[in-house]
């Protein structure tokens, strides 16, 4: 796992792209208040937003919910279903992701927005381990209009709708755009992992996948 300027021997969600991601989070948060051995790294194609297909309507916003901690996230359309744990910043000021031994767990930036509350809540996960895909390996296949559900600690479920899937080059990562809310006062969600293709010469992924969603419903 890499952090801001650090690389360990774990080799899960590796390379410069992750370092840019976590360092960007650190900078944004302050201002606002080794690769896969199995040879099947995900490829997301062009470095661009997928966008919303013409003629596919998106539901209206739902009013924000009370701030409650997340426990589980699911994206049925791409087969993602995983527990969520709160993570903070490490001694170097980078987000402390789930440890290498927990590749199928999603990390929530616990000092930030809680899913369903106003603002953009941040969820991050490994794309792979040294030998197999990890929790967010299929994230790049998500598409606008798909549903993301977050089970919360009070037993409620916050339902989000994806409105943007973007692949951001590692040398052009804009923390404000990635982490900041797209619409003031709206409850939003960001799901982020490494993406693009794996550059073996640089020992890094070429990009980050950033999936944006907004609150469209709730149930108990």
PDB file of N, CA and C in Angstrom, residues 77-143:
ATOM      1  N   UNK A  77     -25.125  -3.661  -9.496  1.00  0.00           N
ATOM      2  CA  UNK A  77     -24.875  -3.758 -10.936  1.00  0.00           C
ATOM      3  C   UNK A  77     -23.477  -4.242 -11.284  1.00  0.00           C
ATOM      4  N   UNK A  78     -22.524  -4.078 -10.355  1.00  0.00           N
ATOM      5  CA  UNK A  78     -21.155  -4.533 -10.615  1.00  0.00           C
ATOM      6  C   UNK A  78     -20.691  -5.546  -9.568  1.00  0.00           C
ATOM      7  N   UNK A  79     -21.622  -6.055  -8.774  1.00  0.00           N
ATOM      8  CA  UNK A  79     -21.303  -7.118  -7.828  1.00  0.00           C
ATOM      9  C   UNK A  79     -20.493  -6.704  -6.623  1.00  0.00           C
ATOM     10  N   UNK A  80     -20.570  -5.436  -6.232  1.00  0.00           N
ATOM     11  CA  UNK A  80     -19.836  -4.978  -5.054  1.00  0.00           C
ATOM     12  C   UNK A  80     -20.747  -5.021  -3.834  1.00  0.00           C
ATOM     13  N   UNK A  81     -20.295  -5.677  -2.785  1.00  0.00           N
ATOM     14  CA  UNK A  81     -20.989  -5.730  -1.503  1.00  0.00           C
ATOM     15  C   UNK A  81     -19.926  -5.935  -0.438  1.00  0.00           C
ATOM     16  N   UNK A  82     -19.738  -4.928   0.417  1.00  0.00           N
ATOM     17  CA  UNK A  82     -18.609  -4.987   1.336  1.00  0.00           C
ATOM     18  C   UNK A  82     -18.863  -4.202   2.605  1.00  0.00           C
ATOM     19  N   UNK A  83     -18.240  -4.627   3.697  1.00  0.00           N
ATOM     20  CA  UNK A  83     -18.312  -3.842   4.935  1.00  0.00           C
ATOM     21  C   UNK A  83     -17.513  -2.565   4.799  1.00  0.00           C
ATOM     22  N   UNK A  84     -17.887  -1.571   5.595  1.00  0.00           N
ATOM     23  CA  UNK A  84     -17.211  -0.275   5.585  1.00  0.00           C
ATOM     24  C   UNK A  84     -16.641  -0.006   6.975  1.00  0.00           C
ATOM     25  N   UNK A  85     -15.404   0.458   7.018  1.00  0.00           N
ATOM     26  CA  UNK A  85     -14.780   0.825   8.282  1.00  0.00           C
ATOM     27  C   UNK A  85     -14.269   2.254   8.190  1.00  0.00           C
ATOM     28  N   UNK A  86     -14.325   2.976   9.303  1.00  0.00           N
ATOM     29  CA  UNK A  86     -13.825   4.349   9.331  1.00  0.00           C
ATOM     30  C   UNK A  86     -12.303   4.345   9.327  1.00  0.00           C
ATOM     31  N   UNK A  87     -11.734   5.262   8.574  1.00  0.00           N
ATOM     32  CA  UNK A  87     -10.288   5.423   8.527  1.00  0.00           C
ATOM     33  C   UNK A  87      -9.952   6.894   8.711  1.00  0.00           C
ATOM     34  N   UNK A  88      -8.791   7.144   9.272  1.00  0.00           N
ATOM     35  CA  UNK A  88      -8.349   8.507   9.482  1.00  0.00           C
ATOM     36  C   UNK A  88      -7.129   8.823   8.648  1.00  0.00           C
ATOM     37  N   UNK A  89      -6.351   9.798   9.106  1.00  0.00           N
ATOM     38  CA  UNK A  89      -5.102  10.148   8.440  1.00  0.00           C
ATOM     39  C   UNK A  89      -3.938   9.583   9.237  1.00  0.00           C
ATOM     40  N   UNK A  90      -2.915   9.145   8.523  1.00  0.00           N
ATOM     41  CA  UNK A  90      -1.750   8.593   9.205  1.00  0.00           C
ATOM     42  C   UNK A  90      -0.787   9.714   9.601  1.00  0.00           C
ATOM     43  N   UNK A  91       0.364   9.318  10.136  1.00  0.00           N
ATOM     44  CA  UNK A  91       1.319  10.299  10.653  1.00  0.00           C
ATOM     45  C   UNK A  91       1.864  11.221   9.569  1.00  0.00           C
ATOM     46  N   UNK A  92       1.785  10.788   8.311  1.00  0.00           N
ATOM     47  CA  UNK A  92       2.284  11.595   7.206  1.00  0.00           C
ATOM     48  C   UNK A  92       1.201  12.476   6.594  1.00  0.00           C
ATOM     49  N   UNK A  93      -0.014  12.434   7.173  1.00  0.00           N
ATOM     50  CA  UNK A  93      -1.084  13.274   6.665  1.00  0.00           C
ATOM     51  C   UNK A  93      -1.850  12.689   5.506  1.00  0.00           C
ATOM     52  N   UNK A  94      -1.678  11.389   5.241  1.00  0.00           N
ATOM     53  CA  UNK A  94      -2.410  10.707   4.167  1.00  0.00           C
ATOM     54  C   UNK A  94      -3.503   9.847   4.778  1.00  0.00           C
ATOM     55  N   UNK A  95      -4.560   9.602   4.012  1.00  0.00           N
ATOM     56  CA  UNK A  95      -5.610   8.721   4.508  1.00  0.00           C
ATOM     57  C   UNK A  95      -5.032   7.338   4.771  1.00  0.00           C
ATOM     58  N   UNK A  96      -5.462   6.741   5.851  1.00  0.00           N
ATOM     59  CA  UNK A  96      -4.993   5.415   6.247  1.00  0.00           C
ATOM     60  C   UNK A  96      -5.999   4.394   5.726  1.00  0.00           C
ATOM     61  N   UNK A  97      -5.740   3.759   4.595  1.00  0.00           N
ATOM     62  CA  UNK A  97      -6.721   2.852   3.985  1.00  0.00           C
ATOM     63  C   UNK A  97      -6.856   1.562   4.775  1.00  0.00           C
ATOM     64  N   UNK A  98      -7.859   0.750   4.460  1.00  0.00           N
ATOM     65  CA  UNK A  98      -7.931  -0.562   5.103  1.00  0.00           C
ATOM     66  C   UNK A  98      -6.619  -1.308   4.888  1.00  0.00           C
ATOM     67  N   UNK A  99      -6.157  -2.053   5.870  1.00  0.00           N
ATOM     68  CA  UNK A  99      -4.865  -2.732   5.732  1.00  0.00           C
ATOM     69  C   UNK A  99      -4.864  -3.773   4.619  1.00  0.00           C
ATOM     70  N   UNK A 100      -3.680  -4.121   4.201  1.00  0.00           N
ATOM     71  CA  UNK A 100      -3.497  -5.084   3.115  1.00  0.00           C
ATOM     72  C   UNK A 100      -4.229  -6.395   3.398  1.00  0.00           C
ATOM     73  N   UNK A 101      -4.325  -6.749   4.673  1.00  0.00           N
ATOM     74  CA  UNK A 101      -4.979  -8.004   5.053  1.00  0.00           C
ATOM     75  C   UNK A 101      -6.505  -7.925   4.941  1.00  0.00           C
ATOM     76  N   UNK A 102      -7.050  -6.749   4.603  1.00  0.00           N
ATOM     77  CA  UNK A 102      -8.498  -6.564   4.468  1.00  0.00           C
ATOM     78  C   UNK A 102      -8.834  -6.036   3.068  1.00  0.00           C
ATOM     79  N   UNK A 103      -8.475  -6.768   2.013  1.00  0.00           N
ATOM     80  CA  UNK A 103      -8.656  -6.251   0.651  1.00  0.00           C
ATOM     81  C   UNK A 103     -10.109  -6.131   0.217  1.00  0.00           C
ATOM     82  N   UNK A 104     -11.020  -6.775   0.953  1.00  0.00           N
ATOM     83  CA  UNK A 104     -12.436  -6.736   0.579  1.00  0.00           C
ATOM     84  C   UNK A 104     -13.256  -5.868   1.527  1.00  0.00           C
ATOM     85  N   UNK A 105     -12.577  -4.918   2.171  1.00  0.00           N
ATOM     86  CA  UNK A 105     -13.229  -3.950   3.042  1.00  0.00           C
ATOM     87  C   UNK A 105     -13.046  -2.561   2.452  1.00  0.00           C
ATOM     88  N   UNK A 106     -14.073  -1.738   2.543  1.00  0.00           N
ATOM     89  CA  UNK A 106     -14.031  -0.370   2.033  1.00  0.00           C
ATOM     90  C   UNK A 106     -13.727   0.591   3.177  1.00  0.00           C
ATOM     91  N   UNK A 107     -12.893   1.580   2.912  1.00  0.00           N
ATOM     92  CA  UNK A 107     -12.562   2.584   3.909  1.00  0.00           C
ATOM     93  C   UNK A 107     -13.382   3.848   3.708  1.00  0.00           C
ATOM     94  N   UNK A 108     -13.930   4.353   4.794  1.00  0.00           N
ATOM     95  CA  UNK A 108     -14.664   5.626   4.771  1.00  0.00           C
ATOM     96  C   UNK A 108     -13.834   6.657   5.508  1.00  0.00           C
ATOM     97  N   UNK A 109     -13.671   7.837   4.919  1.00  0.00           N
ATOM     98  CA  UNK A 109     -12.915   8.904   5.571  1.00  0.00           C
ATOM     99  C   UNK A 109     -13.751   9.446   6.722  1.00  0.00           C
ATOM    100  N   UNK A 110     -13.474   8.910   7.915  1.00  0.00           N
ATOM    101  CA  UNK A 110     -14.321   9.147   9.073  1.00  0.00           C
ATOM    102  C   UNK A 110     -14.357  10.566   9.589  1.00  0.00           C
ATOM    103  N   UNK A 111     -13.391  11.385   9.224  1.00  0.00           N
ATOM    104  CA  UNK A 111     -13.391  12.775   9.654  1.00  0.00           C
ATOM    105  C   UNK A 111     -14.153  13.670   8.684  1.00  0.00           C
ATOM    106  N   UNK A 112     -14.673  13.070   7.636  1.00  0.00           N
ATOM    107  CA  UNK A 112     -15.412  13.837   6.645  1.00  0.00           C
ATOM    108  C   UNK A 112     -16.912  13.621   6.773  1.00  0.00           C
ATOM    109  N   UNK A 113     -17.615  13.802   5.674  1.00  0.00           N
ATOM    110  CA  UNK A 113     -19.072  13.687   5.632  1.00  0.00           C
ATOM    111  C   UNK A 113     -19.515  12.244   5.827  1.00  0.00           C
ATOM    112  N   UNK A 114     -20.614  12.046   6.558  1.00  0.00           N
ATOM    113  CA  UNK A 114     -21.210  10.731   6.708  1.00  0.00           C
ATOM    114  C   UNK A 114     -22.213  10.509   5.579  1.00  0.00           C
ATOM    115  N   UNK A 115     -22.204   9.334   4.966  1.00  0.00           N
ATOM    116  CA  UNK A 115     -23.083   9.096   3.817  1.00  0.00           C
ATOM    117  C   UNK A 115     -24.549   9.384   4.132  1.00  0.00           C
ATOM    118  N   UNK A 116     -25.162  10.243   3.331  1.00  0.00           N
ATOM    119  CA  UNK A 116     -26.541  10.650   3.534  1.00  0.00           C
ATOM    120  C   UNK A 116     -26.667  12.047   4.088  1.00  0.00           C
ATOM    121  N   UNK A 117     -25.614  12.548   4.718  1.00  0.00           N
ATOM    122  CA  UNK A 117     -25.604  13.916   5.235  1.00  0.00           C
ATOM    123  C   UNK A 117     -25.177  14.874   4.125  1.00  0.00           C
ATOM    124  N   UNK A 118     -25.446  16.170   4.275  1.00  0.00           N
ATOM    125  CA  UNK A 118     -25.040  17.128   3.245  1.00  0.00           C
ATOM    126  C   UNK A 118     -23.524  17.114   3.026  1.00  0.00           C
ATOM    127  N   UNK A 119     -23.124  17.204   1.778  1.00  0.00           N
ATOM    128  CA  UNK A 119     -21.709  17.159   1.436  1.00  0.00           C
ATOM    129  C   UNK A 119     -21.373  15.884   0.698  1.00  0.00           C
ATOM    130  N   UNK A 120     -20.084  15.676   0.460  1.00  0.00           N
ATOM    131  CA  UNK A 120     -19.628  14.497  -0.269  1.00  0.00           C
ATOM    132  C   UNK A 120     -18.894  13.548   0.670  1.00  0.00           C
ATOM    133  N   UNK A 121     -19.472  12.361   0.901  1.00  0.00           N
ATOM    134  CA  UNK A 121     -18.824  11.336   1.719  1.00  0.00           C
ATOM    135  C   UNK A 121     -17.861  10.543   0.836  1.00  0.00           C
ATOM    136  N   UNK A 122     -16.718  10.197   1.376  1.00  0.00           N
ATOM    137  CA  UNK A 122     -15.662   9.559   0.601  1.00  0.00           C
ATOM    138  C   UNK A 122     -15.454   8.110   1.010  1.00  0.00           C
ATOM    139  N   UNK A 123     -15.547   7.198   0.031  1.00  0.00           N
ATOM    140  CA  UNK A 123     -15.271   5.782   0.236  1.00  0.00           C
ATOM    141  C   UNK A 123     -14.144   5.369  -0.704  1.00  0.00           C
ATOM    142  N   UNK A 124     -13.128   4.704  -0.153  1.00  0.00           N
ATOM    143  CA  UNK A 124     -11.993   4.259  -0.966  1.00  0.00           C
ATOM    144  C   UNK A 124     -11.779   2.769  -0.758  1.00  0.00           C
ATOM    145  N   UNK A 125     -11.216   2.107  -1.769  1.00  0.00           N
ATOM    146  CA  UNK A 125     -10.968   0.677  -1.649  1.00  0.00           C
ATOM    147  C   UNK A 125      -9.858   0.212  -2.566  1.00  0.00           C
ATOM    148  N   UNK A 126      -9.293  -0.938  -2.244  1.00  0.00           N
ATOM    149  CA  UNK A 126      -8.260  -1.548  -3.076  1.00  0.00           C
ATOM    150  C   UNK A 126      -8.850  -1.992  -4.409  1.00  0.00           C
ATOM    151  N   UNK A 127      -8.058  -1.893  -5.454  1.00  0.00           N
ATOM    152  CA  UNK A 127      -8.471  -2.436  -6.750  1.00  0.00           C
ATOM    153  C   UNK A 127      -7.994  -3.875  -6.906  1.00  0.00           C
ATOM    154  N   UNK A 128      -6.867  -4.222  -6.279  1.00  0.00           N
ATOM    155  CA  UNK A 128      -6.352  -5.582  -6.369  1.00  0.00           C
ATOM    156  C   UNK A 128      -5.349  -5.836  -5.252  1.00  0.00           C
ATOM    157  N   UNK A 129      -4.977  -7.103  -5.113  1.00  0.00           N
ATOM    158  CA  UNK A 129      -3.887  -7.500  -4.233  1.00  0.00           C
ATOM    159  C   UNK A 129      -2.811  -8.094  -5.124  1.00  0.00           C
ATOM    160  N   UNK A 130      -1.824  -8.690  -4.529  1.00  0.00           N
ATOM    161  CA  UNK A 130      -0.730  -9.264  -5.311  1.00  0.00           C
ATOM    162  C   UNK A 130      -1.202 -10.429  -6.174  1.00  0.00           C
ATOM    163  N   UNK A 131      -2.268 -11.098  -5.751  1.00  0.00           N
ATOM    164  CA  UNK A 131      -2.672 -12.315  -6.453  1.00  0.00           C
ATOM    165  C   UNK A 131      -4.086 -12.315  -6.998  1.00  0.00           C
ATOM    166  N   UNK A 132      -4.945 -11.358  -6.592  1.00  0.00           N
ATOM    167  CA  UNK A 132      -6.342 -11.432  -7.034  1.00  0.00           C
ATOM    168  C   UNK A 132      -7.024 -10.072  -6.939  1.00  0.00           C
ATOM    169  N   UNK A 133      -8.159  -9.926  -7.604  1.00  0.00           N
ATOM    170  CA  UNK A 133      -8.912  -8.674  -7.506  1.00  0.00           C
ATOM    171  C   UNK A 133      -9.362  -8.407  -6.080  1.00  0.00           C
ATOM    172  N   UNK A 134      -9.527  -7.124  -5.763  1.00  0.00           N
ATOM    173  CA  UNK A 134      -9.991  -6.715  -4.436  1.00  0.00           C
ATOM    174  C   UNK A 134     -11.355  -6.033  -4.565  1.00  0.00           C
ATOM    175  N   UNK A 135     -11.776  -5.367  -3.500  1.00  0.00           N
ATOM    176  CA  UNK A 135     -13.160  -4.927  -3.356  1.00  0.00           C
ATOM    177  C   UNK A 135     -13.649  -4.013  -4.479  1.00  0.00           C
ATOM    178  N   UNK A 136     -12.807  -3.093  -4.948  1.00  0.00           N
ATOM    179  CA  UNK A 136     -13.248  -2.143  -5.967  1.00  0.00           C
ATOM    180  C   UNK A 136     -12.711  -2.473  -7.352  1.00  0.00           C
ATOM    181  N   UNK A 137     -12.351  -3.720  -7.573  1.00  0.00           N
ATOM    182  CA  UNK A 137     -11.838  -4.116  -8.890  1.00  0.00           C
ATOM    183  C   UNK A 137     -12.856  -3.826  -9.993  1.00  0.00           C
ATOM    184  N   UNK A 138     -14.136  -4.018  -9.716  1.00  0.00           N
ATOM    185  CA  UNK A 138     -15.164  -3.808 -10.723  1.00  0.00           C
ATOM    186  C   UNK A 138     -15.746  -2.412 -10.755  1.00  0.00           C
ATOM    187  N   UNK A 139     -15.201  -1.480  -9.961  1.00  0.00           N
ATOM    188  CA  UNK A 139     -15.804  -0.159  -9.844  1.00  0.00           C
ATOM    189  C   UNK A 139     -15.832   0.585 -11.175  1.00  0.00           C
ATOM    190  N   UNK A 140     -14.818   0.406 -12.005  1.00  0.00           N
ATOM    191  CA  UNK A 140     -14.761   1.134 -13.270  1.00  0.00           C
ATOM    192  C   UNK A 140     -15.877   0.725 -14.230  1.00  0.00           C
ATOM    193  N   UNK A 141     -16.533  -0.411 -13.966  1.00  0.00           N
ATOM    194  CA  UNK A 141     -17.634  -0.860 -14.821  1.00  0.00           C
ATOM    195  C   UNK A 141     -18.972  -0.245 -14.417  1.00  0.00           C
ATOM    196  N   UNK A 142     -19.016   0.483 -13.298  1.00  0.00           N
ATOM    197  CA  UNK A 142     -20.256   1.139 -12.868  1.00  0.00           C
ATOM    198  C   UNK A 142     -20.663   2.193 -13.894  1.00  0.00           C
ATOM    199  N   UNK A 143     -21.971   2.418 -14.014  1.00  0.00           N
ATOM    200  CA  UNK A 143     -22.473   3.357 -15.000  1.00  0.00           C
ATOM    201  C   UNK A 143     -23.510   4.303 -14.385  1.00  0.00           C
TER     202      UNK A 143
END
